[in-house]
Amino acid sequence: METLRITGGRRLRGAVNVAGGKNSSLAIIAAAALAADVSTLENVPHCRDVTTLVEILEALGARIAFVPGRLTIDARGLTNHAAPYDLCRSMRASFYTAGVLLGRMGRAQVPLPGGCSIGARPVDFHLRGFAALGAKVVTEHGFVKAAARRLRGGLFYVPRSSFGTTTNMMLAASMAKGTTVLQNAAREPEIVDTAVFLNLMGARIRGAGTDTITIEGTDELHGSTYTIVPDRNEGGTYLLAGAATGGDVLVEGMIPEHVTALLTKLEEAGLEVVPGTDGVRVRATGEIRALDVDTAPYPGFATDLHPQMAAMLTLARGTSRIRETVFESRFAYTDELRRMGADVRVEGETVHVNGPSRLSGAPVEAPDIRGGAAVVIAALAAEGETEISKVENLDRGYEGLEGKLTLLGARVVRDGSAGIREAG
Ligand code: UD1
């Protein structure tokens, strides 16, 4: 098993490049598999969730080449409609194969997905959405089986403006007969990215980025070439790491408009924020002030930046509160922060952070992708050495984590066996 050893107490300074969006890549790679054709995707991050999806699609018959940054998918041979349990169980986005297979072949057998342990995370909304497109859907023995001779367009209200449901519905409905209207759709930049790519493939999607998305189905999609949008969650993580260490970090390539809620909160906490055409820079200027933060679907404060924000707020003066409204139990990281001396407690859906704490290095684990990032941020700001286990959770979502942190002046060493496996 691998661990990360971080010697804290150094201010992070300098510039790093933002990676391509993980969540966007997962949706867009799945979209590419809708066409019996070849697509080339640029700016795909080399992280474990992406390689897992690659392996799933290969098991379904696609041929994929993945070199740093560029993924080429040839989905002509994708003829298997049953997704493998052992790969799907580890990742929620594996469920996009349900929308792809249903849209392309009219039948799908996909295991109920796994993923980060941050709440129940069922797929009931997705299933209701497929049913609204005329599919017959049953769940038995841990698998979802869905079938339709031909999907037909329909009206669907997306509960809780679910990101994954909106994505899966765009995938399936792109190949349905007739027009689908999604109300209360998710509005994330990654939804827009996916819709833009699908339209390049020949789909007819309007309204992505608003809460009403209209999809006119088509009989056939073709391959295309596309560059994935930058990862606002990865970029935000480095900005928060810079802030927590009293540093000065520029995340190059980050799109400021995608993180307005984060930047507003950072300014409120007393940090200097410089959004520009080259990226986003955040500089510590003195004491960090406590904050009240509510997570919310985009354009609200991203739930995927909640744990990292909490880690930074352990260094802020006063009592901060973060109310988690998207996932019901995204709090495992708080146990790890407490081991490092943070004064953090969870009450219902709210995390209370009293600061500033004098954090000290300790053996801890990365409980999930973003919870792991929170632990890394605390370790960077702590006195002494922190050893982080379960690094595989960080590798699911962060490309080249220790390289980027080292570039910013951190002391980080990975111990243990080789890094993530090459796919393709
Ligand atoms: C995606 C992102 C994740 C991000 C989240 C919210 C990927 C791979 N993951 O997750 O990083 O934090 O959006 O921006 O892109 N729900 C149900 N039933 C369903 C679907 C969702 O109850 O069928 C609930 C979830 O448990 C959660 C809420 O709805 O409480 C929102 O989930 P959703 O927006 O669907 O998140 P994901 O697509 O899973």
CSV table of C-alpha atoms and ligand atoms in Angstrom, one decimal:
chain,number,residue,atom,x,y,z
A,1,MET,CA,0.0,0.0,0.0
A,2,GLU,CA,1.2,3.5,-0.8
A,3,THR,CA,1.5,6.4,1.6
A,4,LEU,CA,2.2,10.1,1.2
A,5,ARG,CA,4.6,11.6,3.7
A,6,ILE,CA,4.2,15.4,4.0
A,7,THR,CA,6.5,17.6,6.0
A,8,GLY,CA,4.4,20.6,6.8
A,9,GLY,CA,5.0,24.2,7.7
A,10,ARG,CA,6.2,25.5,4.3
A,11,ARG,CA,4.3,28.3,2.5
A,12,LEU,CA,3.2,27.2,-1.0
A,13,ARG,CA,4.3,29.6,-3.6
A,14,GLY,CA,4.3,29.6,-7.4
A,15,ALA,CA,2.3,28.4,-10.3
A,16,VAL,CA,0.7,25.1,-11.3
A,17,ASN,CA,-1.3,24.1,-14.3
A,18,VAL,CA,-4.8,23.0,-13.8
A,19,ALA,CA,-5.7,19.5,-15.0
A,20,GLY,CA,-8.5,18.7,-17.4
A,21,GLY,CA,-11.8,18.1,-15.6
A,22,LYS,CA,-12.2,14.6,-14.1
A,23,ASN,CA,-16.0,14.8,-13.9
A,24,SER,CA,-16.2,16.3,-17.3
A,25,SER,CA,-13.9,13.7,-18.8
A,26,LEU,CA,-16.0,10.8,-17.3
A,27,ALA,CA,-19.2,12.1,-18.9
A,28,ILE,CA,-17.5,13.0,-22.2
A,29,ILE,CA,-15.7,9.7,-22.6
A,30,ALA,CA,-19.0,7.9,-21.9
A,31,ALA,CA,-20.6,10.2,-24.5
A,32,ALA,CA,-18.0,9.2,-27.1
A,33,ALA,CA,-19.0,5.6,-26.6
A,34,LEU,CA,-22.5,6.4,-28.0
A,35,ALA,CA,-21.1,6.5,-31.5
A,36,ALA,CA,-19.8,3.5,-33.5
A,37,ASP,CA,-16.9,5.7,-34.4
A,38,VAL,CA,-13.6,7.2,-33.3
A,39,SER,CA,-13.2,10.3,-31.0
A,40,THR,CA,-10.2,12.1,-29.7
A,41,LEU,CA,-10.3,13.9,-26.4
A,42,GLU,CA,-7.6,16.3,-25.3
A,43,ASN,CA,-6.8,17.5,-21.8
A,44,VAL,CA,-8.0,14.2,-20.1
A,45,PRO,CA,-6.5,13.9,-16.6
A,46,HIS,CA,-4.5,10.8,-15.9
A,47,CYS,CA,-6.3,9.8,-12.7
A,48,ARG,CA,-7.7,6.5,-11.5
A,49,ASP,CA,-11.4,7.1,-12.1
A,50,VAL,CA,-10.6,7.9,-15.8
A,51,THR,CA,-8.6,4.7,-16.2
A,52,THR,CA,-11.4,2.7,-14.5
A,53,LEU,CA,-13.9,4.0,-17.0
A,54,VAL,CA,-11.5,3.2,-19.8
A,55,GLU,CA,-11.3,-0.4,-18.5
A,56,ILE,CA,-15.1,-0.6,-18.3
A,57,LEU,CA,-15.6,0.6,-21.9
A,58,GLU,CA,-12.8,-1.8,-23.1
A,59,ALA,CA,-14.7,-4.7,-21.4
A,60,LEU,CA,-17.7,-3.6,-23.4
A,61,GLY,CA,-15.7,-3.8,-26.6
A,62,ALA,CA,-14.3,-0.3,-27.2
A,63,ARG,CA,-10.6,0.2,-28.1
A,64,ILE,CA,-9.0,3.0,-26.2
A,65,ALA,CA,-5.5,4.6,-26.3
A,66,PHE,CA,-4.6,6.9,-23.5
A,67,VAL,CA,-1.4,8.8,-23.4
A,68,PRO,CA,-0.9,11.8,-21.1
A,69,GLY,CA,-3.5,14.3,-21.9
A,70,ARG,CA,-5.0,12.6,-25.0
A,71,LEU,CA,-7.5,9.8,-25.1
A,72,THR,CA,-8.6,8.2,-28.4
A,73,ILE,CA,-11.6,6.0,-28.3
A,74,ASP,CA,-12.8,3.7,-31.1
A,75,ALA,CA,-16.2,2.5,-30.0
A,76,ARG,CA,-17.0,0.6,-33.3
A,77,GLY,CA,-16.6,-2.8,-31.5
A,78,LEU,CA,-18.7,-1.9,-28.5
A,79,THR,CA,-21.3,-4.6,-28.7
A,80,ASN,CA,-21.5,-6.0,-25.1
A,81,HIS,CA,-24.4,-4.6,-23.1
A,82,ALA,CA,-23.3,-6.0,-19.7
A,83,ALA,CA,-20.9,-3.9,-17.7
A,84,PRO,CA,-18.5,-5.8,-15.3
A,85,TYR,CA,-19.2,-5.7,-11.6
A,86,ASP,CA,-15.6,-5.7,-10.4
A,87,LEU,CA,-14.8,-2.4,-12.2
A,88,CYS,CA,-18.2,-0.6,-11.8
A,89,ARG,CA,-18.4,-1.2,-8.0
A,90,SER,CA,-15.6,1.2,-7.3
A,91,MET,CA,-16.9,4.2,-9.1
A,92,ARG,CA,-20.2,6.0,-9.4
A,93,ALA,CA,-19.6,7.4,-12.9
A,94,SER,CA,-19.6,3.8,-14.1
A,95,PHE,CA,-23.4,4.2,-14.2
A,96,TYR,CA,-23.1,6.4,-17.3
A,97,THR,CA,-22.7,3.2,-19.2
A,98,ALA,CA,-26.4,2.6,-18.5
A,99,GLY,CA,-27.4,5.7,-20.5
A,100,VAL,CA,-24.8,4.9,-23.2
A,101,LEU,CA,-25.9,1.2,-23.7
A,102,LEU,CA,-29.6,2.0,-23.5
A,103,GLY,CA,-29.2,4.8,-26.0
A,104,ARG,CA,-27.0,2.9,-28.4
A,105,MET,CA,-28.3,-0.7,-28.1
A,106,GLY,CA,-31.6,-0.4,-26.4
A,107,ARG,CA,-30.5,-2.6,-23.5
A,108,ALA,CA,-28.2,-2.3,-20.6
A,109,GLN,CA,-27.2,-4.5,-17.7
A,110,VAL,CA,-25.1,-2.4,-15.3
A,111,PRO,CA,-24.2,-3.1,-11.6
A,112,LEU,CA,-25.4,-0.7,-9.0
A,113,PRO,CA,-22.4,1.6,-8.7
A,114,GLY,CA,-20.0,2.3,-5.8
A,115,GLY,CA,-17.8,5.3,-5.3
A,116,CYS,CA,-16.8,7.6,-2.5
A,117,SER,CA,-18.5,6.8,0.9
A,118,ILE,CA,-20.1,10.2,1.3
A,119,GLY,CA,-23.7,9.2,1.6
A,120,ALA,CA,-26.2,6.7,0.3
A,121,ARG,CA,-26.0,7.9,-3.3
A,122,PRO,CA,-28.7,5.8,-4.9
A,123,VAL,CA,-29.5,5.8,-8.6
A,124,ASP,CA,-33.2,6.0,-8.3
A,125,PHE,CA,-33.4,9.3,-10.2
A,126,HIS,CA,-31.5,7.8,-13.1
A,127,LEU,CA,-33.9,4.9,-13.2
A,128,ARG,CA,-37.0,7.1,-13.1
A,129,GLY,CA,-35.4,9.1,-16.0
A,130,PHE,CA,-34.9,6.0,-18.1
A,131,ALA,CA,-38.4,5.0,-17.4
A,132,ALA,CA,-39.6,8.4,-18.6
A,133,LEU,CA,-37.9,7.6,-21.9
A,134,GLY,CA,-40.0,4.4,-22.2
A,135,ALA,CA,-37.4,1.9,-20.9
A,136,LYS,CA,-38.5,-1.0,-18.8
A,137,VAL,CA,-36.2,-1.0,-15.8
A,138,VAL,CA,-35.7,-3.6,-13.1
A,139,THR,CA,-33.1,-4.0,-10.4
A,140,GLU,CA,-32.2,-7.5,-9.4
A,141,HIS,CA,-29.2,-9.3,-7.8
A,142,GLY,CA,-27.3,-6.0,-7.6
A,143,PHE,CA,-27.7,-5.2,-11.3
A,144,VAL,CA,-29.9,-2.7,-13.1
A,145,LYS,CA,-31.4,-4.1,-16.3
A,146,ALA,CA,-33.0,-1.6,-18.6
A,147,ALA,CA,-34.4,-2.3,-22.1
A,148,ALA,CA,-36.5,-0.5,-24.7
A,149,ARG,CA,-37.0,-1.4,-28.4
A,150,ARG,CA,-36.4,2.3,-29.1
A,151,LEU,CA,-36.2,5.0,-26.4
A,152,ARG,CA,-38.7,7.8,-27.0
A,153,GLY,CA,-38.4,11.4,-25.9
A,154,GLY,CA,-40.3,12.5,-22.8
A,155,LEU,CA,-40.6,15.2,-20.1
A,156,PHE,CA,-38.6,14.6,-17.0
A,157,TYR,CA,-38.1,16.7,-13.8
A,158,VAL,CA,-34.6,16.0,-12.5
A,159,PRO,CA,-34.9,15.6,-8.7
A,160,ARG,CA,-32.5,17.7,-6.7
A,161,SER,CA,-31.0,18.9,-10.0
A,162,SER,CA,-28.8,15.8,-9.9
A,163,PHE,CA,-25.6,16.1,-11.9
A,164,GLY,CA,-25.3,12.4,-12.7
A,165,THR,CA,-29.0,12.0,-13.7
A,166,THR,CA,-28.8,15.1,-16.0
A,167,THR,CA,-25.7,13.6,-17.6
A,168,ASN,CA,-27.2,10.1,-18.1
A,169,MET,CA,-30.4,11.6,-19.5
A,170,MET,CA,-28.5,13.6,-22.0
A,171,LEU,CA,-26.6,10.5,-23.1
A,172,ALA,CA,-29.7,8.3,-23.5
A,173,ALA,CA,-32.1,11.0,-24.9
A,174,SER,CA,-29.6,12.0,-27.6
A,175,MET,CA,-30.4,8.7,-29.3
A,176,ALA,CA,-34.1,8.6,-28.4
A,177,LYS,CA,-36.9,9.1,-31.0
A,178,GLY,CA,-38.4,12.5,-30.4
A,179,THR,CA,-37.7,15.4,-28.0
A,180,THR,CA,-36.8,15.1,-24.4
A,181,VAL,CA,-37.2,18.0,-22.0
A,182,LEU,CA,-35.3,18.0,-18.7
A,183,GLN,CA,-36.6,20.4,-16.1
A,184,ASN,CA,-34.6,21.3,-12.9
A,185,ALA,CA,-31.5,20.1,-14.8
A,186,ALA,CA,-28.0,20.4,-13.3
A,187,ARG,CA,-26.3,23.6,-14.5
A,188,GLU,CA,-22.6,22.7,-13.9
A,189,PRO,CA,-19.9,23.7,-16.4
A,190,GLU,CA,-19.3,20.0,-16.9
A,191,ILE,CA,-22.9,19.6,-18.1
A,192,VAL,CA,-22.3,22.3,-20.6
A,193,ASP,CA,-19.0,20.7,-21.7
A,194,THR,CA,-20.8,17.3,-22.2
A,195,ALA,CA,-23.6,18.9,-24.2
A,196,VAL,CA,-21.1,20.8,-26.4
A,197,PHE,CA,-19.3,17.6,-27.2
A,198,LEU,CA,-22.5,15.7,-27.8
A,199,ASN,CA,-23.6,18.4,-30.3
A,200,LEU,CA,-20.2,18.1,-32.0
A,201,MET,CA,-21.1,14.4,-32.4
A,202,GLY,CA,-24.4,15.4,-34.1
A,203,ALA,CA,-26.7,15.6,-31.1
A,204,ARG,CA,-29.2,18.4,-30.8
A,205,ILE,CA,-29.1,19.7,-27.3
A,206,ARG,CA,-30.2,23.2,-26.3
A,207,GLY,CA,-30.3,24.9,-22.9
A,208,ALA,CA,-27.3,23.2,-21.2
A,209,GLY,CA,-26.2,25.5,-18.4
A,210,THR,CA,-29.8,26.5,-17.6
A,211,ASP,CA,-32.3,24.5,-15.7
A,212,THR,CA,-34.2,23.4,-18.8
A,213,ILE,CA,-32.4,21.2,-21.3
A,214,THR,CA,-34.1,20.2,-24.6
A,215,ILE,CA,-32.7,17.2,-26.4
A,216,GLU,CA,-33.9,16.3,-29.9
A,217,GLY,CA,-33.0,12.6,-30.4
A,218,THR,CA,-31.2,11.4,-33.5
A,219,ASP,CA,-30.6,8.0,-35.1
A,220,GLU,CA,-26.9,8.2,-35.2
A,221,LEU,CA,-24.0,10.1,-33.7
A,222,HIS,CA,-20.5,10.3,-35.1
A,223,GLY,CA,-17.0,10.7,-33.5
A,224,SER,CA,-15.5,14.0,-32.9
A,225,THR,CA,-12.4,15.8,-31.4
A,226,TYR,CA,-12.7,17.9,-28.2
A,227,THR,CA,-10.7,19.5,-25.4
A,228,ILE,CA,-12.0,19.0,-21.9
A,229,VAL,CA,-12.7,22.0,-19.7
A,230,PRO,CA,-10.3,22.7,-16.8
A,231,ASP,CA,-11.0,21.0,-13.4
A,232,ARG,CA,-12.5,23.6,-11.0
A,233,ASN,CA,-12.2,21.1,-8.1
A,234,GLU,CA,-8.6,20.3,-8.6
A,235,GLY,CA,-7.7,24.0,-9.2
A,236,GLY,CA,-9.7,25.0,-6.1
A,237,THR,CA,-7.9,22.5,-4.0
A,238,TYR,CA,-4.5,24.1,-4.9
A,239,LEU,CA,-5.9,27.6,-4.2
A,240,LEU,CA,-7.1,26.4,-0.7
A,241,ALA,CA,-3.7,24.7,-0.1
A,242,GLY,CA,-1.9,28.0,-0.9
A,243,ALA,CA,-4.3,29.9,1.4
A,244,ALA,CA,-3.9,27.5,4.3
A,245,THR,CA,-0.1,27.7,4.2
A,246,GLY,CA,-0.1,31.5,4.1
A,247,GLY,CA,1.3,31.3,0.6
A,248,ASP,CA,0.7,32.7,-2.9
A,249,VAL,CA,-0.5,30.3,-5.6
A,250,LEU,CA,-1.5,30.8,-9.2
A,251,VAL,CA,-3.5,28.0,-10.8
A,252,GLU,CA,-2.9,28.5,-14.5
A,253,GLY,CA,-5.7,27.7,-16.9
A,254,MET,CA,-8.4,27.8,-14.3
A,255,ILE,CA,-11.6,29.6,-15.4
A,256,PRO,CA,-12.5,32.1,-12.7
A,257,GLU,CA,-16.2,32.2,-13.6
A,258,HIS,CA,-16.5,28.5,-12.7
A,259,VAL,CA,-15.5,29.1,-9.1
A,260,THR,CA,-17.2,32.4,-8.3
A,261,ALA,CA,-18.7,31.1,-5.1
A,262,LEU,CA,-15.3,29.9,-3.9
A,263,LEU,CA,-13.5,33.1,-4.8
A,264,THR,CA,-16.2,35.2,-3.1
A,265,LYS,CA,-15.7,33.2,0.1
A,266,LEU,CA,-11.9,33.4,-0.1
A,267,GLU,CA,-12.1,37.2,-0.3
A,268,GLU,CA,-14.5,37.3,2.6
A,269,ALA,CA,-11.9,35.3,4.6
A,270,GLY,CA,-9.4,38.1,3.9
A,271,LEU,CA,-7.4,36.5,1.1
A,272,GLU,CA,-6.3,38.4,-2.0
A,273,VAL,CA,-7.9,36.9,-5.0
A,274,VAL,CA,-6.7,37.8,-8.5
A,275,PRO,CA,-8.8,36.3,-11.3
A,276,GLY,CA,-7.3,36.7,-14.7
A,277,THR,CA,-7.2,35.4,-18.2
A,278,ASP,CA,-4.2,33.2,-17.3
A,279,GLY,CA,-5.9,31.6,-14.4
A,280,VAL,CA,-6.6,32.4,-10.7
A,281,ARG,CA,-4.2,33.6,-8.1
A,282,VAL,CA,-4.8,33.6,-4.4
A,283,ARG,CA,-2.4,35.2,-1.9
A,284,ALA,CA,-2.5,35.2,1.9
A,285,THR,CA,-2.2,38.7,3.3
A,286,GLY,CA,-2.5,38.0,7.1
A,287,GLU,CA,-5.0,36.4,9.3
A,288,ILE,CA,-7.7,34.2,7.8
A,289,ARG,CA,-11.2,35.1,9.0
A,290,ALA,CA,-13.9,32.5,9.9
A,291,LEU,CA,-16.7,31.8,7.3
A,292,ASP,CA,-20.2,30.5,7.0
A,293,VAL,CA,-20.5,28.3,3.9
A,294,ASP,CA,-23.5,26.4,2.5
A,295,THR,CA,-22.8,23.9,-0.3
A,296,ALA,CA,-25.2,23.9,-3.2
A,297,PRO,CA,-25.5,22.7,-6.8
A,298,TYR,CA,-23.7,25.0,-9.3
A,299,PRO,CA,-23.4,28.0,-9.2
A,300,GLY,CA,-23.4,27.6,-5.5
A,301,PHE,CA,-20.4,26.6,-3.4
A,302,ALA,CA,-19.3,23.2,-4.7
A,303,THR,CA,-19.7,20.2,-2.3
A,304,ASP,CA,-16.5,18.9,-3.9
A,305,LEU,CA,-14.6,21.8,-2.2
A,306,HIS,CA,-16.2,21.5,1.2
A,307,PRO,CA,-13.6,19.3,2.9
A,308,GLN,CA,-10.7,21.3,1.6
A,309,MET,CA,-12.4,24.6,2.7
A,310,ALA,CA,-12.9,23.1,6.2
A,311,ALA,CA,-9.2,22.2,6.3
A,312,MET,CA,-8.3,25.8,5.5
A,313,LEU,CA,-10.8,27.1,8.1
A,314,THR,CA,-9.0,25.2,10.9
A,315,LEU,CA,-6.4,28.0,10.5
A,316,ALA,CA,-9.0,30.8,10.5
A,317,ARG,CA,-9.7,32.9,13.6
A,318,GLY,CA,-13.2,32.3,15.0
A,319,THR,CA,-15.9,29.7,14.5
A,320,SER,CA,-16.7,28.7,11.0
A,321,ARG,CA,-19.7,26.7,9.8
A,322,ILE,CA,-20.1,24.6,6.7
A,323,ARG,CA,-23.5,23.3,5.9
A,324,GLU,CA,-23.5,20.3,3.6
A,325,THR,CA,-26.7,20.3,1.6
A,326,VAL,CA,-25.8,17.9,-1.3
A,327,PHE,CA,-24.4,14.7,0.3
A,328,GLU,CA,-25.6,13.5,3.6
A,329,SER,CA,-22.4,12.1,5.1
A,330,ARG,CA,-19.4,13.9,3.6
A,331,PHE,CA,-17.7,14.1,7.0
A,332,ALA,CA,-15.2,11.2,7.4
A,333,TYR,CA,-12.4,13.7,6.9
A,334,THR,CA,-13.3,15.5,10.2
A,335,ASP,CA,-12.0,12.4,12.2
A,336,GLU,CA,-8.7,12.8,10.4
A,337,LEU,CA,-8.4,16.5,10.9
A,338,ARG,CA,-9.1,16.0,14.6
A,339,ARG,CA,-6.1,13.6,14.8
A,340,MET,CA,-4.0,16.5,13.6
A,341,GLY,CA,-5.3,18.8,16.4
A,342,ALA,CA,-8.2,20.5,14.6
A,343,ASP,CA,-11.2,21.6,16.6
A,344,VAL,CA,-13.9,20.3,14.3
A,345,ARG,CA,-17.3,18.8,15.1
A,346,VAL,CA,-20.2,17.6,13.1
A,347,GLU,CA,-23.8,18.5,14.1
A,348,GLY,CA,-26.4,17.2,11.8
A,349,GLU,CA,-25.5,18.5,8.3
A,350,THR,CA,-23.2,21.2,9.7
A,351,VAL,CA,-19.5,21.1,10.4
A,352,HIS,CA,-18.3,23.6,13.0
A,353,VAL,CA,-14.7,24.6,13.0
A,354,ASN,CA,-13.0,26.5,15.8
A,355,GLY,CA,-9.8,28.1,14.9
A,356,PRO,CA,-7.0,28.9,14.6
A,357,SER,CA,-5.6,25.4,15.5
A,358,ARG,CA,-2.0,24.5,15.8
A,359,LEU,CA,-2.1,21.5,13.6
A,360,SER,CA,0.5,18.8,14.1
A,361,GLY,CA,1.6,15.9,11.8
A,362,ALA,CA,0.0,12.5,12.6
A,363,PRO,CA,-0.8,9.2,10.9
A,364,VAL,CA,-4.0,9.7,9.0
A,365,GLU,CA,-5.9,8.4,6.0
A,366,ALA,CA,-7.5,9.8,2.8
A,367,PRO,CA,-11.1,8.7,3.4
A,368,ASP,CA,-12.4,9.6,-0.1
A,369,ILE,CA,-11.2,11.9,-2.9
A,370,ARG,CA,-12.0,15.3,-1.6
A,371,GLY,CA,-11.7,14.3,2.1
A,372,GLY,CA,-8.2,13.1,1.2
A,373,ALA,CA,-7.5,16.5,-0.3
A,374,ALA,CA,-8.5,18.1,3.0
A,375,VAL,CA,-6.1,15.9,4.9
A,376,VAL,CA,-3.3,16.9,2.4
A,377,ILE,CA,-4.1,20.6,3.0
A,378,ALA,CA,-4.0,20.1,6.8
A,379,ALA,CA,-0.7,18.2,6.5
A,380,LEU,CA,0.9,21.0,4.4
A,381,ALA,CA,-0.1,23.5,7.2
A,382,ALA,CA,0.9,21.3,10.1
A,383,GLU,CA,4.0,21.2,12.1
A,384,GLY,CA,6.1,18.0,11.5
A,385,GLU,CA,5.4,15.0,9.4
A,386,THR,CA,2.1,13.5,8.4
A,387,GLU,CA,1.8,10.1,6.9
A,388,ILE,CA,-1.3,9.6,4.8
A,389,SER,CA,-2.6,6.2,3.9
A,390,LYS,CA,-5.3,5.1,1.5
A,391,VAL,CA,-3.6,7.3,-1.1
A,392,GLU,CA,-5.5,5.4,-3.8
A,393,ASN,CA,-8.5,7.6,-2.9
A,394,LEU,CA,-6.5,10.7,-3.9
A,395,ASP,CA,-5.3,9.0,-7.1
A,396,ARG,CA,-8.9,8.5,-8.1
A,397,GLY,CA,-9.2,12.3,-8.7
A,398,TYR,CA,-5.9,14.0,-8.7
A,399,GLU,CA,-3.3,13.7,-11.5
A,400,GLY,CA,0.3,14.1,-10.4
A,401,LEU,CA,-0.6,15.4,-6.9
A,402,GLU,CA,2.9,15.2,-5.3
A,403,GLY,CA,4.6,16.6,-8.4
A,404,LYS,CA,2.4,19.7,-8.4
A,405,LEU,CA,2.7,20.2,-4.7
A,406,THR,CA,6.5,19.9,-5.0
A,407,LEU,CA,6.5,22.5,-7.7
A,408,LEU,CA,4.8,24.8,-5.2
A,409,GLY,CA,7.5,24.2,-2.6
A,410,ALA,CA,5.9,21.4,-0.5
A,411,ARG,CA,7.9,18.5,0.9
A,412,VAL,CA,6.0,15.4,-0.3
A,413,VAL,CA,7.2,11.9,-0.7
A,414,ARG,CA,5.3,8.9,-2.0
A,415,ASP,CA,6.3,5.6,-0.3
A,416,GLY,CA,5.3,2.2,-1.6
A,417,SER,CA,4.8,0.5,-4.9
A,418,ALA,CA,4.3,2.0,-8.4
A,419,GLY,CA,1.7,4.8,-9.1
A,420,ILE,CA,-1.5,4.3,-11.1
A,421,ARG,CA,-1.4,1.8,-13.9
A,422,GLU,CA,-1.4,3.0,-17.5
A,423,ALA,CA,-4.5,2.2,-19.4
A,424,GLY,CA,-5.2,1.5,-23.1
B,1,UD1,C1,-21.4,14.3,-9.3
B,1,UD1,C2,-20.0,14.4,-9.2
B,1,UD1,C3,-19.5,14.7,-7.8
B,1,UD1,C4,-20.2,15.9,-7.3
B,1,UD1,C5,-21.7,15.8,-7.5
B,1,UD1,C6,-22.5,17.1,-7.1
B,1,UD1,C7,-19.1,12.8,-10.9
B,1,UD1,C8,-18.5,11.5,-11.2
B,1,UD1,N1,-19.4,13.1,-9.6
B,1,UD1,O1,-21.9,13.2,-8.5
B,1,UD1,O2,-18.1,14.9,-7.8
B,1,UD1,O3,-19.9,16.1,-5.9
B,1,UD1,O4,-22.0,15.5,-8.8
B,1,UD1,O5,-22.0,18.2,-7.9
B,1,UD1,O6,-19.3,13.7,-11.7
B,1,UD1,N2,-29.2,11.3,-5.6
B,1,UD1,C9,-30.2,10.4,-5.3
B,1,UD1,N3,-30.6,9.5,-6.3
B,1,UD1,C10,-30.1,9.5,-7.6
B,1,UD1,C11,-29.0,10.4,-7.9
B,1,UD1,C12,-28.6,11.3,-6.9
B,1,UD1,O7,-30.7,10.3,-4.2
B,1,UD1,O8,-30.5,8.7,-8.4
B,1,UD1,C13,-28.7,12.2,-4.6
B,1,UD1,C14,-27.3,12.0,-4.2
B,1,UD1,O9,-27.2,10.9,-3.2
B,1,UD1,C15,-26.9,13.3,-3.7
B,1,UD1,C16,-27.7,14.3,-4.6
B,1,UD1,O10,-28.8,13.5,-5.1
B,1,UD1,O11,-27.3,13.5,-2.3
B,1,UD1,C17,-26.9,14.9,-5.7
B,1,UD1,O12,-26.2,13.9,-6.4
B,1,UD1,P1,-25.7,14.1,-7.9
B,1,UD1,O13,-25.8,15.5,-8.3
B,1,UD1,O14,-26.4,13.1,-8.8
B,1,UD1,O15,-24.2,13.7,-7.8
B,1,UD1,P2,-23.3,12.6,-8.6
B,1,UD1,O16,-23.7,12.7,-10.0
B,1,UD1,O17,-23.4,11.3,-7.9
